[in-house]
Coordinates of C-alpha atoms in Angstrom, one line a residue:
M643 CA -24.6 6.1 -13.3
W644 CA -24.5 4.7 -9.5
D645 CA -20.8 5.4 -9.4
F646 CA -21.8 9.2 -10.2
A647 CA -23.8 9.0 -6.9
G648 CA -21.0 7.7 -4.9
R649 CA -18.4 4.7 -5.0
D650 CA -19.1 1.6 -2.8
T651 CA -17.9 2.0 0.6
A652 CA -17.2 -0.2 3.5
I653 CA -16.8 0.7 7.1
D654 CA -15.4 -1.1 10.2
M655 CA -16.8 1.1 13.1
G656 CA -14.2 -0.2 15.9
S657 CA -14.5 1.1 19.4
A658 CA -11.1 2.6 18.9
T659 CA -10.5 3.1 15.4
V660 CA -12.8 3.4 12.5
R661 CA -11.6 2.1 9.0
M662 CA -12.8 3.0 5.6
H663 CA -12.5 1.2 2.3
V664 CA -13.6 2.9 -1.1
K665 CA -14.1 1.1 -4.2
D666 CA -11.0 1.1 -6.4
R667 CA -9.0 3.0 -3.6
G668 CA -8.6 0.6 -1.1
V669 CA -8.1 1.6 2.5
V670 CA -8.5 5.1 2.8
C671 CA -9.0 5.9 6.3
R672 CA -7.8 4.6 9.6
E673 CA -8.6 7.4 12.2
P674 CA -9.1 7.0 16.0
S675 CA -13.0 6.8 16.8
L676 CA -13.2 10.1 18.8
L677 CA -14.9 13.3 18.2
A678 CA -13.7 16.7 20.0
R679 CA -16.8 18.5 21.2
C680 CA -17.0 22.0 22.6
R681 CA -18.7 22.1 26.3
H682 CA -20.2 25.4 25.7
T683 CA -21.8 25.4 22.2
G684 CA -22.1 21.6 21.6
R685 CA -20.3 22.0 18.3
I686 CA -18.0 19.2 16.9
L687 CA -14.5 20.7 16.6
A688 CA -12.4 17.9 15.2
L689 CA -12.6 14.1 14.5
G690 CA -10.0 11.5 14.5
G691 CA -6.4 12.2 15.2
P692 CA -6.9 15.8 15.6
A693 CA -9.5 15.2 18.2
Q694 CA -7.3 12.8 20.2
A695 CA -4.4 15.4 20.2
M696 CA -7.1 17.7 21.9
A697 CA -7.5 15.2 24.9
G698 CA -6.7 16.8 28.2
R699 CA -5.1 19.8 26.6
N700 CA -8.1 21.9 26.2
P701 CA -10.4 22.5 29.2
D702 CA -13.2 23.6 26.9
V703 CA -13.1 20.5 24.6
T704 CA -14.8 17.2 25.6
L705 CA -14.0 14.0 23.8
V706 CA -16.9 11.7 22.5
R707 CA -16.7 7.9 21.7
P708 CA -19.6 7.5 19.5
V709 CA -19.0 3.8 19.0
R710 CA -18.6 1.3 22.3
E711 CA -18.8 -2.3 22.3
G712 CA -18.7 -2.3 18.6
A713 CA -22.1 -0.4 17.9
P714 CA -23.1 3.3 17.9
T715 CA -24.0 4.6 21.4
E716 CA -24.6 8.2 20.4
T717 CA -26.5 8.0 17.5
D718 CA -26.0 11.9 16.6
A719 CA -22.1 11.7 17.0
A720 CA -22.1 8.6 15.0
E721 CA -24.1 9.7 12.0
Y722 CA -21.6 13.1 12.2
M723 CA -18.6 10.9 12.1
M724 CA -19.8 8.6 9.3
R725 CA -21.2 11.4 7.2
A726 CA -17.9 13.6 7.5
L727 CA -15.8 10.4 6.5
V728 CA -17.9 9.5 3.6
R729 CA -17.8 13.0 2.3
R730 CA -14.2 13.4 2.7
H731 CA -13.3 10.4 0.8
Q732 CA -16.0 10.9 -1.9
K733 CA -15.1 12.9 -5.0
R734 CA -18.8 14.1 -4.9
H735 CA -18.7 15.4 -1.2
Y736 CA -22.4 16.5 -1.1
T737 CA -24.3 14.4 -3.4
A738 CA -22.5 11.1 -2.5
R739 CA -24.9 8.3 -1.7
P740 CA -22.8 5.2 -1.7
R741 CA -23.8 1.6 -0.8
L742 CA -22.4 1.0 2.5
V743 CA -21.2 -2.3 4.2
V744 CA -20.6 -1.9 8.0
T745 CA -19.2 -4.6 10.2
V746 CA -21.0 -5.4 13.3
P747 CA -20.4 -7.6 16.2
S748 CA -22.0 -11.2 15.5
G749 CA -24.1 -10.6 18.8
L750 CA -25.5 -7.3 17.6
T751 CA -28.8 -6.4 19.8
S752 CA -31.8 -5.0 18.3
V753 CA -31.1 -1.7 19.8
H754 CA -27.5 -1.4 18.4
Y755 CA -29.1 -2.4 15.1
R756 CA -31.7 0.3 14.8
A757 CA -29.0 3.0 15.9
L758 CA -26.6 1.7 13.2
R759 CA -29.4 1.6 10.5
F760 CA -30.5 5.3 11.6
S761 CA -26.8 6.5 11.5
A762 CA -25.8 5.0 8.3
Y763 CA -29.0 6.4 6.2
Q764 CA -28.8 9.7 7.9
A765 CA -25.1 9.8 6.9
G766 CA -26.1 9.3 3.2
A767 CA -26.4 5.5 2.5
R768 CA -28.6 4.6 -0.4
R769 CA -28.3 0.8 0.3
L770 CA -26.9 -0.9 3.9
T771 CA -25.5 -4.2 4.3
L772 CA -24.6 -5.2 7.8
V773 CA -21.7 -8.0 7.9
P774 CA -20.8 -9.9 11.3
T775 CA -16.9 -9.4 12.0
P776 CA -15.9 -12.8 11.8
I777 CA -17.2 -13.5 8.4
A778 CA -15.9 -10.1 7.1
A779 CA -12.6 -10.9 8.7
A780 CA -12.4 -14.6 6.9
V781 CA -13.1 -13.0 3.6
G782 CA -10.3 -10.4 4.3
M783 CA -7.7 -12.6 4.8
G784 CA -8.6 -14.7 1.8
M785 CA -9.9 -17.9 3.6
T786 CA -13.1 -18.2 1.4
S787 CA -12.0 -20.9 -0.9
S788 CA -11.5 -23.5 2.0
L789 CA -14.7 -22.1 3.9
R790 CA -17.2 -23.9 2.1
S791 CA -15.6 -27.3 2.8
E792 CA -13.8 -26.7 5.8
I793 CA -14.3 -25.4 9.2
T794 CA -12.7 -22.3 10.5
V795 CA -12.6 -20.6 13.9
I796 CA -12.2 -16.3 13.9
A797 CA -11.5 -14.6 16.9
D798 CA -11.6 -10.8 16.5
I799 CA -10.1 -9.3 19.8
G800 CA -11.0 -5.4 19.6
S801 CA -10.9 -2.5 22.0
D802 CA -14.2 -3.3 23.8
V803 CA -15.4 -6.6 22.5
T804 CA -14.0 -10.3 21.6
D805 CA -16.0 -11.8 18.9
V806 CA -15.6 -15.5 18.2
G807 CA -17.3 -17.1 15.2
V808 CA -17.0 -20.6 14.1
I809 CA -17.6 -20.8 10.2
A810 CA -18.6 -24.0 8.3
F811 CA -20.3 -24.7 5.1
G812 CA -20.3 -21.2 4.0
G813 CA -22.3 -19.8 7.0
L814 CA -21.6 -18.6 10.6
V815 CA -22.6 -21.7 12.7
T816 CA -21.9 -20.3 16.1
S817 CA -20.8 -17.2 17.5
R818 CA -20.4 -15.6 20.9
T819 CA -19.6 -11.9 21.6
T820 CA -17.8 -10.9 25.0
L821 CA -17.3 -7.5 26.3
I822 CA -13.7 -7.5 27.1
G823 CA -10.9 -6.5 24.7
G824 CA -7.8 -4.3 24.7
S825 CA -9.0 -1.3 26.3
A826 CA -9.2 -3.6 29.7
L827 CA -5.6 -4.2 29.3
D828 CA -5.0 -0.4 29.2
R829 CA -7.3 0.1 32.5
A830 CA -5.3 -2.6 34.1
I831 CA -2.0 -1.0 33.4
V832 CA -3.2 2.5 34.7
D833 CA -4.7 0.8 37.9
L834 CA -1.3 -1.0 38.4
V835 CA 0.7 2.4 38.1
R836 CA -1.9 4.2 40.6
R837 CA -1.8 1.5 43.2
E838 CA 2.1 0.7 43.1
H839 CA 3.8 4.1 42.0
H840 CA 1.0 6.5 42.8
V841 CA 1.1 8.1 39.8
A842 CA -1.8 9.0 37.7
L843 CA -1.3 7.6 33.9
S844 CA -3.2 8.3 30.9
R845 CA -5.2 6.0 29.0
S846 CA -2.9 6.6 25.8
A847 CA 0.3 6.3 27.8
A848 CA -0.6 3.0 29.1
E849 CA -1.6 2.0 25.6
A850 CA 1.8 2.8 24.3
A851 CA 3.8 0.9 27.1
K852 CA 1.6 -2.0 26.3
L853 CA 2.4 -2.0 22.8
E854 CA 6.3 -1.5 23.2
V855 CA 7.1 -3.8 26.0
G856 CA 3.9 -5.7 26.7
A857 CA 3.7 -9.7 26.8
V858 CA 1.8 -12.4 28.1
P859 CA 3.1 -14.1 31.3
P860 CA 5.3 -16.2 31.6
L861 CA 7.8 -14.7 29.7
E862 CA 9.8 -17.6 29.5
R863 CA 12.9 -16.9 27.3
R864 CA 11.7 -13.7 26.0
P865 CA 14.1 -10.7 26.9
V866 CA 12.7 -8.2 29.5
G867 CA 12.1 -4.9 27.8
Q868 CA 11.5 -1.5 29.4
T869 CA 10.1 1.9 28.6
V870 CA 9.8 5.1 30.5
V871 CA 6.0 6.7 30.9
H872 CA 5.0 10.0 32.3
G873 CA 2.2 11.2 34.5
R874 CA 1.2 13.0 37.5
D875 CA 2.2 12.4 41.1
I876 CA -0.8 11.7 42.9
A877 CA 0.5 13.2 46.4
S878 CA 2.3 16.5 44.8
G879 CA 0.4 16.8 41.7
M880 CA 3.9 17.4 39.7
P881 CA 4.9 15.6 36.7
R882 CA 6.7 12.3 37.4
S883 CA 8.4 9.8 35.2
L884 CA 8.7 5.9 35.7
V885 CA 10.2 3.0 34.2
L886 CA 7.8 0.0 33.7
T887 CA 9.3 -3.3 32.5
T888 CA 7.8 -6.1 30.6
V889 CA 7.3 -7.9 33.8
D890 CA 5.2 -5.1 35.3
I891 CA 3.1 -5.1 32.1
G892 CA 2.7 -8.7 32.4
R893 CA 1.7 -8.6 35.9
A894 CA -1.1 -5.7 35.4
I895 CA -2.6 -7.6 32.2
A896 CA -2.6 -11.3 33.4
D897 CA -6.3 -11.0 34.7
P898 CA -7.9 -9.2 31.8
V899 CA -5.9 -11.6 29.2
S900 CA -7.2 -14.4 31.3
E901 CA -10.9 -13.4 30.5
I902 CA -10.1 -12.9 26.8
V903 CA -8.9 -16.5 26.6
D904 CA -11.9 -17.7 28.6
A905 CA -14.3 -15.6 26.2
I906 CA -12.6 -17.6 23.0
G907 CA -12.9 -21.1 24.7
A908 CA -16.6 -20.1 25.4
G909 CA -17.1 -18.8 21.8
V910 CA -16.4 -22.4 20.7
T911 CA -18.6 -24.3 23.2
G912 CA -21.8 -24.0 21.1
C913 CA -20.5 -26.5 18.2
S914 CA -22.2 -29.8 17.7
P915 CA -20.0 -32.8 18.5
E916 CA -19.2 -33.4 14.9
I917 CA -17.8 -29.7 14.3
S918 CA -16.1 -29.9 17.9
G919 CA -14.2 -32.9 17.0
E920 CA -12.4 -31.0 13.9
L921 CA -11.4 -27.9 15.9
L922 CA -8.4 -29.4 17.4
S923 CA -6.7 -29.6 13.9
V924 CA -8.4 -26.4 12.6
G925 CA -7.0 -24.1 15.4
V926 CA -8.3 -20.2 16.0
T927 CA -7.2 -17.4 13.8
L928 CA -6.9 -14.2 15.6
T929 CA -7.5 -11.0 14.2
G930 CA -7.9 -7.5 15.8
G931 CA -5.6 -5.3 17.4
C932 CA -4.9 -6.9 20.5
S933 CA -4.1 -10.4 18.8
R934 CA -0.6 -9.3 18.2
L935 CA 0.1 -9.4 21.8
P936 CA 3.2 -11.6 22.3
G937 CA 2.7 -14.9 24.1
L938 CA -1.3 -14.7 23.5
E939 CA -1.1 -17.8 21.1
R940 CA 0.9 -19.8 23.4
L941 CA -1.6 -19.0 26.3
I942 CA -4.6 -20.0 24.3
R943 CA -2.7 -23.2 23.2
D944 CA -2.4 -24.1 26.6
R945 CA -5.9 -23.0 28.3
T946 CA -8.1 -24.3 25.4
G947 CA -5.9 -26.8 23.6
L948 CA -6.4 -25.4 20.2
A949 CA -3.7 -23.8 18.0
A950 CA -3.8 -20.3 17.5
R951 CA -2.1 -18.0 15.0
V952 CA -2.3 -14.4 14.3
G953 CA -4.2 -14.2 10.9
D954 CA -3.6 -10.3 10.2
D955 CA -0.8 -7.9 11.5
T956 CA -2.7 -4.7 10.4
G957 CA -6.1 -4.9 11.9
D958 CA -7.6 -4.3 8.2
A959 CA -8.8 -7.7 7.6
A960 CA -12.5 -6.9 8.5
V961 CA -12.6 -3.8 6.6
L962 CA -10.8 -5.4 3.5
G963 CA -13.5 -8.1 3.7
A964 CA -16.4 -5.9 3.8
G965 CA -15.2 -4.2 0.6
E966 CA -14.8 -7.4 -1.3
I967 CA -18.1 -8.6 -0.2
L968 CA -19.6 -5.2 -1.7
R969 CA -17.3 -5.4 -4.6
S970 CA -18.8 -9.0 -5.4
A971 CA -22.4 -8.5 -4.6
R972 CA -24.7 -9.7 -7.2
S973 CA -28.1 -8.2 -5.8
Q974 CA -29.5 -5.3 -8.2
E975 CA -30.2 -2.0 -6.9
P976 CA -33.4 -1.2 -5.2
P977 CA -36.2 0.8 -7.0
A978 CA -35.5 4.5 -7.0
R979 CA -38.7 4.9 -5.0
D980 CA -37.4 2.8 -2.3
S981 CA -34.9 5.1 -1.1
A982 CA -33.9 3.6 2.3
P983 CA -34.8 -0.2 2.3
N984 CA -34.2 -2.2 5.4
P985 CA -30.5 -3.3 6.0
H986 CA -29.5 -6.7 4.9
L987 CA -28.0 -8.8 7.7
M988 CA -25.5 -11.2 6.3
T989 CA -25.0 -14.6 8.1
T990 CA -23.6 -16.5 5.0
L991 CA -20.6 -16.3 2.8
P992 CA -21.5 -14.6 -0.6
E993 CA -20.4 -16.1 -3.9
L994 CA -17.6 -13.8 -4.5
E995 CA -16.3 -13.3 -8.1
Y996 CA -12.6 -12.9 -8.9

């Protein structure tokens, strides 16, 4: 009967991309975490990709990012986005009240906790479970069989947050959340183009250049690529094109990449000496959109001494893990009179059923 009210749903509320997993349907949504709002009426005009297409093209439209630093910052906008996505991907649109699992940074503050709880229940969740991103990513990559006897380090490098968690004996031993991510690399590219070429570049164009030819210096034997970007000349105001090479992108992102590597190193410093001794053989598993940057694994190895490998090429590990946790949950449904129980914050690995 509870499936009639709504299929179990998992949401990865990323600062750049929101992903949704629905029971028996898999990942049904990968949308930019954006809303387009009318400046005059305040009405929401579009969500996700259509909202991104309006960026800078309609003067009457302002873009709203309801999720920053991995948690809702505008509760009304976050509630609208969650409710719209739940209704869009549930067959019973306006009566859907699914069980909801949401991934959160391991260093979630009390303010963000209350904002997320409010947004989720207002969006129609009948039960809410919060899962730290390192645990969800580990489950999504199928690492649960070894996590109960071995040590695993997960570093999720998102748009605004680098979340590092050390998991041992089925629980989160230590974690660290640092406010640095892929968006800092995009801002660095925009700043370099403005400073050296006197061209105003959009954040989306900088991100596209980073994905196409970006690499972490030094390049060594890596071939140098190039890409053409379009912006606005600061002096004349006219459109202008220029060529950016891998060397240019590498110079721009060197400082923020160094901060990300330092954040990963700081994330494992809270381990006990017994666990720290095993980290050299365990290494770091990288997830998130920025983890695919060429040369990042080598830099982490050189700076921290820990071997690094990319564990997820699609960015779906966290939402897949959240969906698996929800599928295998053994907890009973709350009483009908308890329509909005307190959210459950999960810090240990569940007993997964296969």
